The first five atom37 places (N, CA, C, CB, O) and aatype in JSON, in Angstrom:
{
  "aatype": [20, 20, 20, 20, 20, 20, 20, 20, 20, 20, 20, 20, 20, 20, 20, 20, 20, 20, 20, 20, 20, 20, 20, 20, 20, 20, 20, 20, 20, 20, 20, 20, 20, 20, 20, 20, 20, 20, 20, 20, 20, 20, 20, 20, 20, 20, 20, 20, 20, 20, 20, 20, 20, 20, 20, 20, 20, 20, 20, 20, 20, 20, 20, 20, 20, 20, 20],
  "atom_mask": [
    [1, 1, 1, 1, 1],
    [1, 1, 1, 1, 1],
    [1, 1, 1, 1, 1],
    [1, 1, 1, 1, 1],
    [1, 1, 1, 1, 1],
    [1, 1, 1, 1, 1],
    [1, 1, 1, 1, 1],
    [1, 1, 1, 1, 1],
    [1, 1, 1, 1, 1],
    [1, 1, 1, 1, 1],
    [1, 1, 1, 1, 1],
    [1, 1, 1, 1, 1],
    [1, 1, 1, 1, 1],
    [1, 1, 1, 1, 1],
    [1, 1, 1, 1, 1],
    [1, 1, 1, 1, 1],
    [1, 1, 1, 1, 1],
    [1, 1, 1, 1, 1],
    [1, 1, 1, 1, 1],
    [1, 1, 1, 1, 1],
    [1, 1, 1, 1, 1],
    [1, 1, 1, 1, 1],
    [1, 1, 1, 1, 1],
    [1, 1, 1, 1, 1],
    [1, 1, 1, 1, 1],
    [1, 1, 1, 1, 1],
    [1, 1, 1, 1, 1],
    [1, 1, 1, 1, 1],
    [1, 1, 1, 1, 1],
    [1, 1, 1, 1, 1],
    [1, 1, 1, 1, 1],
    [1, 1, 1, 1, 1],
    [1, 1, 1, 1, 1],
    [1, 1, 1, 1, 1],
    [1, 1, 1, 1, 1],
    [1, 1, 1, 1, 1],
    [1, 1, 1, 1, 1],
    [1, 1, 1, 1, 1],
    [1, 1, 1, 1, 1],
    [1, 1, 1, 1, 1],
    [1, 1, 1, 1, 1],
    [1, 1, 1, 1, 1],
    [1, 1, 1, 1, 1],
    [1, 1, 1, 1, 1],
    [1, 1, 1, 1, 1],
    [1, 1, 1, 1, 1],
    [1, 1, 1, 1, 1],
    [1, 1, 1, 1, 1],
    [1, 1, 1, 1, 1],
    [1, 1, 1, 1, 1],
    [1, 1, 1, 1, 1],
    [1, 1, 1, 1, 1],
    [1, 1, 1, 1, 1],
    [1, 1, 1, 1, 1],
    [1, 1, 1, 1, 1],
    [1, 1, 1, 1, 1],
    [1, 1, 1, 1, 1],
    [1, 1, 1, 1, 1],
    [1, 1, 1, 1, 1],
    [1, 1, 1, 1, 1],
    [1, 1, 1, 1, 1],
    [1, 1, 1, 1, 1],
    [1, 1, 1, 1, 1],
    [1, 1, 1, 1, 1],
    [1, 1, 1, 1, 1],
    [1, 1, 1, 1, 1],
    [1, 1, 1, 1, 1]
  ],
  "atom_positions": [
    [[4.72, 7.12, 6.0], [3.27, 6.98, 5.86], [2.92, 7.09, 4.39], [2.5, 8.04, 6.7], [3.39, 8.0, 3.7]],
    [[2.11, 6.2, 3.93], [1.63, 6.2, 2.56], [0.18, 6.66, 2.61], [1.77, 4.77, 1.88], [-0.66, 6.03, 3.26]],
    [[-0.13, 7.79, 1.9], [-1.48, 8.3, 1.86], [-2.05, 8.09, 0.48], [-1.53, 9.8, 2.24], [-1.46, 8.49, -0.52]],
    [[-3.22, 7.43, 0.43], [-3.88, 7.1, -0.84], [-4.86, 8.23, -1.2], [-4.63, 5.72, -0.74], [-5.63, 8.68, -0.36]],
    [[-4.79, 8.66, -2.44], [-5.74, 9.67, -2.94], [-6.47, 9.05, -4.14], [-5.01, 11.02, -3.33], [-5.96, 8.13, -4.76]],
    [[-7.64, 9.55, -4.45], [-8.38, 9.11, -5.61], [-9.27, 7.92, -5.36], [-7.44, 8.79, -6.69], [-9.73, 7.28, -6.31]],
    [[-9.52, 7.6, -4.1], [-10.48, 6.52, -3.8], [-11.91, 7.02, -4.01], [-10.29, 5.99, -2.34], [-12.22, 8.18, -3.72]],
    [[-12.76, 6.17, -4.51], [-14.15, 6.5, -4.67], [-14.8, 6.6, -3.29], [-14.87, 5.47, -5.54], [-14.29, 6.04, -2.32]],
    [[-15.92, 7.32, -3.21], [-16.61, 7.52, -1.93], [-16.99, 6.2, -1.25], [-17.87, 8.35, -2.14], [-16.96, 6.12, -0.03]],
    [[-17.35, 5.19, -2.02], [-17.78, 3.9, -1.48], [-16.68, 2.85, -1.54], [-19.01, 3.41, -2.22], [-16.94, 1.67, -1.34]],
    [[-15.45, 3.28, -1.82], [-14.32, 2.33, -1.96], [-13.58, 2.21, -0.64], [-13.34, 2.79, -3.09], [-13.26, 3.21, -0.01]],
    [[-13.32, 0.98, -0.23], [-12.59, 0.71, 1.01], [-11.41, -0.17, 0.73], [-13.5, 0.07, 2.06], [-11.53, -1.17, 0.02]],
    [[-10.26, 0.2, 1.3], [-9.06, -0.61, 1.15], [-9.2, -1.84, 2.08], [-7.77, 0.23, 1.49], [-9.41, -1.72, 3.28]],
    [[-9.07, -3.0, 1.46], [-9.2, -4.24, 2.21], [-7.82, -4.74, 2.68], [-9.89, -5.32, 1.35], [-7.66, -5.19, 3.81]],
    [[-6.84, -4.63, 1.77], [-5.49, -5.14, 2.09], [-4.46, -4.35, 1.31], [-5.37, -6.67, 1.77], [-4.7, -3.96, 0.16]],
    [[-3.34, -4.11, 1.93], [-2.2, -3.46, 1.27], [-0.95, -4.29, 1.59], [-2.02, -1.96, 1.75], [-0.7, -4.67, 2.73]],
    [[-0.17, -4.56, 0.55], [1.07, -5.29, 0.73], [2.22, -4.43, 0.26], [1.04, -6.63, -0.03], [2.11, -3.76, -0.76]],
    [[3.31, -4.45, 0.98], [4.52, -3.77, 0.63], [5.44, -4.78, 0.02], [5.15, -3.08, 1.82], [5.74, -5.8, 0.64]],
    [[5.93, -4.52, -1.22], [6.73, -5.48, -1.96], [8.02, -4.76, -2.44], [5.91, -6.08, -3.17], [7.99, -3.61, -2.86]],
    [[9.16, -5.49, -2.36], [10.4, -4.9, -2.87], [10.58, -5.21, -4.35], [11.62, -5.4, -2.06], [9.71, -5.84, -4.95]],
    [[11.68, -4.78, -4.93], [11.9, -4.95, -6.38], [12.06, -6.42, -6.78], [13.15, -4.17, -6.82], [11.85, -6.77, -7.94]],
    [[12.43, -7.28, -5.83], [12.59, -8.69, -6.15], [11.26, -9.44, -6.07], [13.6, -9.33, -5.22], [11.19, -10.63, -6.4]],
    [[10.18, -8.74, -5.61], [8.88, -9.35, -5.48], [8.6, -9.92, -4.09], [8.75, -10.42, -6.49], [7.53, -10.49, -3.84]],
    [[9.58, -9.76, -3.19], [9.42, -10.26, -1.81], [8.44, -9.36, -1.04], [10.8, -10.31, -1.08], [8.59, -8.14, -1.03]],
    [[7.45, -9.96, -0.41], [6.49, -9.24, 0.41], [7.15, -8.89, 1.73], [5.2, -10.08, 0.65], [7.62, -9.76, 2.45]],
    [[7.18, -7.59, 2.05], [7.84, -7.11, 3.25], [6.83, -6.85, 4.4], [8.63, -5.83, 2.93], [7.21, -6.74, 5.57]],
    [[5.57, -6.75, 4.04], [4.57, -6.51, 5.09], [3.17, -6.45, 4.48], [4.87, -5.2, 5.84], [3.0, -6.2, 3.29]],
    [[2.21, -6.68, 5.33], [0.79, -6.64, 4.93], [0.03, -5.84, 5.98], [0.17, -8.09, 4.76], [0.28, -5.97, 7.18]],
    [[-0.9, -5.03, 5.52], [-1.73, -4.26, 6.42], [-3.18, -4.38, 5.94], [-1.26, -2.76, 6.48], [-3.48, -4.16, 4.77]],
    [[-4.06, -4.72, 6.87], [-5.49, -4.78, 6.55], [-6.08, -3.39, 6.75], [-6.24, -5.85, 7.43], [-5.82, -2.74, 7.76]],
    [[-6.87, -2.94, 5.79], [-7.53, -1.63, 5.9], [-8.73, -1.72, 6.81], [-7.95, -1.1, 4.52], [-9.35, -2.78, 6.9]],
    [[-9.06, -0.63, 7.47], [-10.2, -0.6, 8.38], [-11.06, 0.66, 8.15], [-9.7, -0.65, 9.84], [-10.53, 1.77, 8.16]],
    [[-12.32, 0.51, 7.97], [-13.31, 1.59, 7.95], [-12.89, 2.84, 7.18], [-13.64, 1.97, 9.35], [-12.77, 3.92, 7.77]],
    [[-12.67, 2.7, 5.88], [-12.37, 3.86, 5.05], [-10.99, 4.44, 5.25], [-13.35, 4.9, 5.3], [-10.74, 5.59, 4.9]],
    [[-10.1, 3.66, 5.81], [-8.72, 4.1, 6.06], [-8.01, 4.43, 4.74], [-7.94, 3.0, 6.84], [-8.1, 3.66, 3.78]],
    [[-7.3, 5.58, 4.69], [-6.56, 5.95, 3.49], [-5.12, 6.26, 3.79], [-7.21, 7.12, 2.83], [-4.37, 6.58, 2.86]],
    [[-4.69, 6.18, 5.04], [-3.29, 6.38, 5.41], [-2.77, 5.11, 6.06], [-3.13, 7.6, 6.36], [-3.41, 4.48, 6.9]],
    [[-1.55, 4.76, 5.62], [-0.96, 3.51, 6.11], [0.49, 3.75, 6.51], [-1.05, 2.38, 5.04], [1.25, 4.32, 5.72]],
    [[0.88, 3.34, 7.68], [2.23, 3.5, 8.18], [3.03, 2.22, 7.86], [2.22, 3.78, 9.71], [2.65, 1.11, 8.22]],
    [[4.14, 2.42, 7.17], [5.02, 1.3, 6.85], [6.17, 1.25, 7.85], [5.55, 1.42, 5.4], [6.43, 2.23, 8.53]],
    [[6.84, 0.16, 7.94], [7.95, 0.02, 8.88], [8.99, 1.12, 8.66], [8.61, -1.37, 8.74], [9.35, 1.41, 7.52]],
    [[9.46, 1.71, 9.71], [10.42, 2.83, 9.62], [11.81, 2.37, 9.29], [10.44, 3.6, 10.92], [12.67, 3.2, 8.99]],
    [[12.08, 1.06, 9.33], [13.41, 0.53, 9.07], [13.63, 0.22, 7.59], [13.63, -0.72, 9.9], [14.63, -0.41, 7.25]],
    [[12.74, 0.64, 6.71], [12.92, 0.38, 5.26], [14.15, 1.13, 4.74], [11.65, 0.82, 4.45], [14.38, 2.3, 5.05]],
    [[14.92, 0.4, 3.94], [16.07, 1.04, 3.3], [15.6, 1.98, 2.22], [17.03, -0.02, 2.71], [14.47, 1.87, 1.74]],
    [[16.45, 2.9, 1.85], [16.14, 3.81, 0.74], [15.96, 2.94, -0.5], [17.28, 4.91, 0.53], [16.68, 1.96, -0.69]],
    [[15.03, 3.3, -1.32], [14.86, 2.52, -2.58], [13.44, 2.56, -3.1], [15.25, 1.07, -2.37], [12.59, 3.29, -2.6]],
    [[13.21, 1.76, -4.12], [11.92, 1.68, -4.79], [11.16, 0.48, -4.26], [12.1, 1.59, -6.33], [11.72, -0.61, -4.1]],
    [[9.89, 0.68, -3.99], [8.99, -0.37, -3.51], [7.68, -0.29, -4.25], [8.75, -0.26, -1.99], [7.4, 0.68, -4.96]],
    [[6.87, -1.33, -4.08], [5.54, -1.38, -4.64], [4.53, -1.61, -3.55], [5.43, -2.46, -5.7], [4.76, -2.36, -2.6]],
    [[3.41, -0.98, -3.7], [2.29, -1.21, -2.76], [1.18, -1.87, -3.58], [1.79, 0.15, -2.07], [0.62, -1.27, -4.49]],
    [[0.87, -3.11, -3.22], [-0.26, -3.81, -3.87], [-1.49, -3.5, -3.03], [-0.02, -5.4, -3.98], [-1.56, -3.83, -1.85]],
    [[-2.45, -2.86, -3.67], [-3.63, -2.38, -2.96], [-4.87, -3.13, -3.45], [-3.79, -0.85, -3.15], [-5.15, -3.17, -4.65]],
    [[-5.6, -3.7, -2.52], [-6.82, -4.44, -2.84], [-7.98, -3.69, -2.19], [-6.74, -5.94, -2.35], [-7.99, -3.53, -0.97]],
    [[-8.94, -3.24, -2.97], [-10.13, -2.58, -2.44], [-11.36, -3.42, -2.75], [-10.27, -1.16, -3.04], [-11.27, -4.47, -3.38]],
    [[-12.49, -2.97, -2.31], [-13.72, -3.68, -2.61], [-14.12, -3.47, -4.09], [-14.85, -3.2, -1.66], [-15.02, -4.16, -4.58]],
    [[-13.47, -2.54, -4.81], [-13.83, -2.23, -6.18], [-12.73, -2.62, -7.17], [-14.13, -0.75, -6.3], [-13.04, -2.87, -8.34]],
    [[-11.48, -2.69, -6.77], [-10.37, -2.91, -7.74], [-9.09, -3.34, -7.01], [-10.1, -1.62, -8.57], [-8.98, -3.28, -5.78]],
    [[-8.14, -3.78, -7.83], [-6.78, -4.1, -7.37], [-5.81, -3.22, -8.14], [-6.45, -5.62, -7.56], [-5.95, -3.05, -9.35]],
    [[-4.82, -2.65, -7.45], [-3.84, -1.81, -8.11], [-2.47, -2.05, -7.49], [-4.23, -0.31, -8.02], [-2.36, -2.46, -6.33]],
    [[-1.43, -1.78, -8.27], [-0.06, -1.81, -7.76], [0.53, -0.43, -8.02], [0.8, -2.95, -8.44], [0.55, 0.04, -9.16]],
    [[1.01, 0.2, -6.96], [1.58, 1.53, -7.06], [3.07, 1.47, -6.74], [0.86, 2.5, -6.12], [3.48, 0.74, -5.83]],
    [[3.85, 2.21, -7.46], [5.29, 2.29, -7.22], [5.59, 3.51, -6.38], [6.09, 2.34, -8.56], [5.03, 4.57, -6.63]],
    [[6.45, 3.38, -5.37], [6.86, 4.56, -4.61], [8.32, 4.44, -4.19], [5.96, 4.75, -3.38], [8.9, 3.35, -4.18]],
    [[8.89, 5.59, -3.85], [10.27, 5.64, -3.47], [10.42, 6.03, -2.02], [11.02, 6.6, -4.35], [9.82, 7.01, -1.58]],
    [[11.21, 5.29, -1.27], [11.49, 5.62, 0.12], [12.8, 6.42, 0.09], [11.58, 4.32, 1.05], [13.87, 5.84, -0.15]],
    [[12.73, 7.75, 0.34], [13.95, 8.59, 0.2], [15.0, 8.34, 1.25], [13.57, 10.02, 0.24], [16.05, 8.98, 1.24]]
  ]
}
């Protein structure tokens, strides 16, 4: 589960994409009603991934490690 912190009170996640180091999109999740927790597929291999996050206020890419 990926938990987002630091969202503004009026900020809503519209879309989140999981991307591997090669740039391949592994999954997409649409945000719903102020959602800040997202469950990724449990079959992910250990390694480094990126979460491309699109909100109503900004776009960000976050790096995370699946242990």
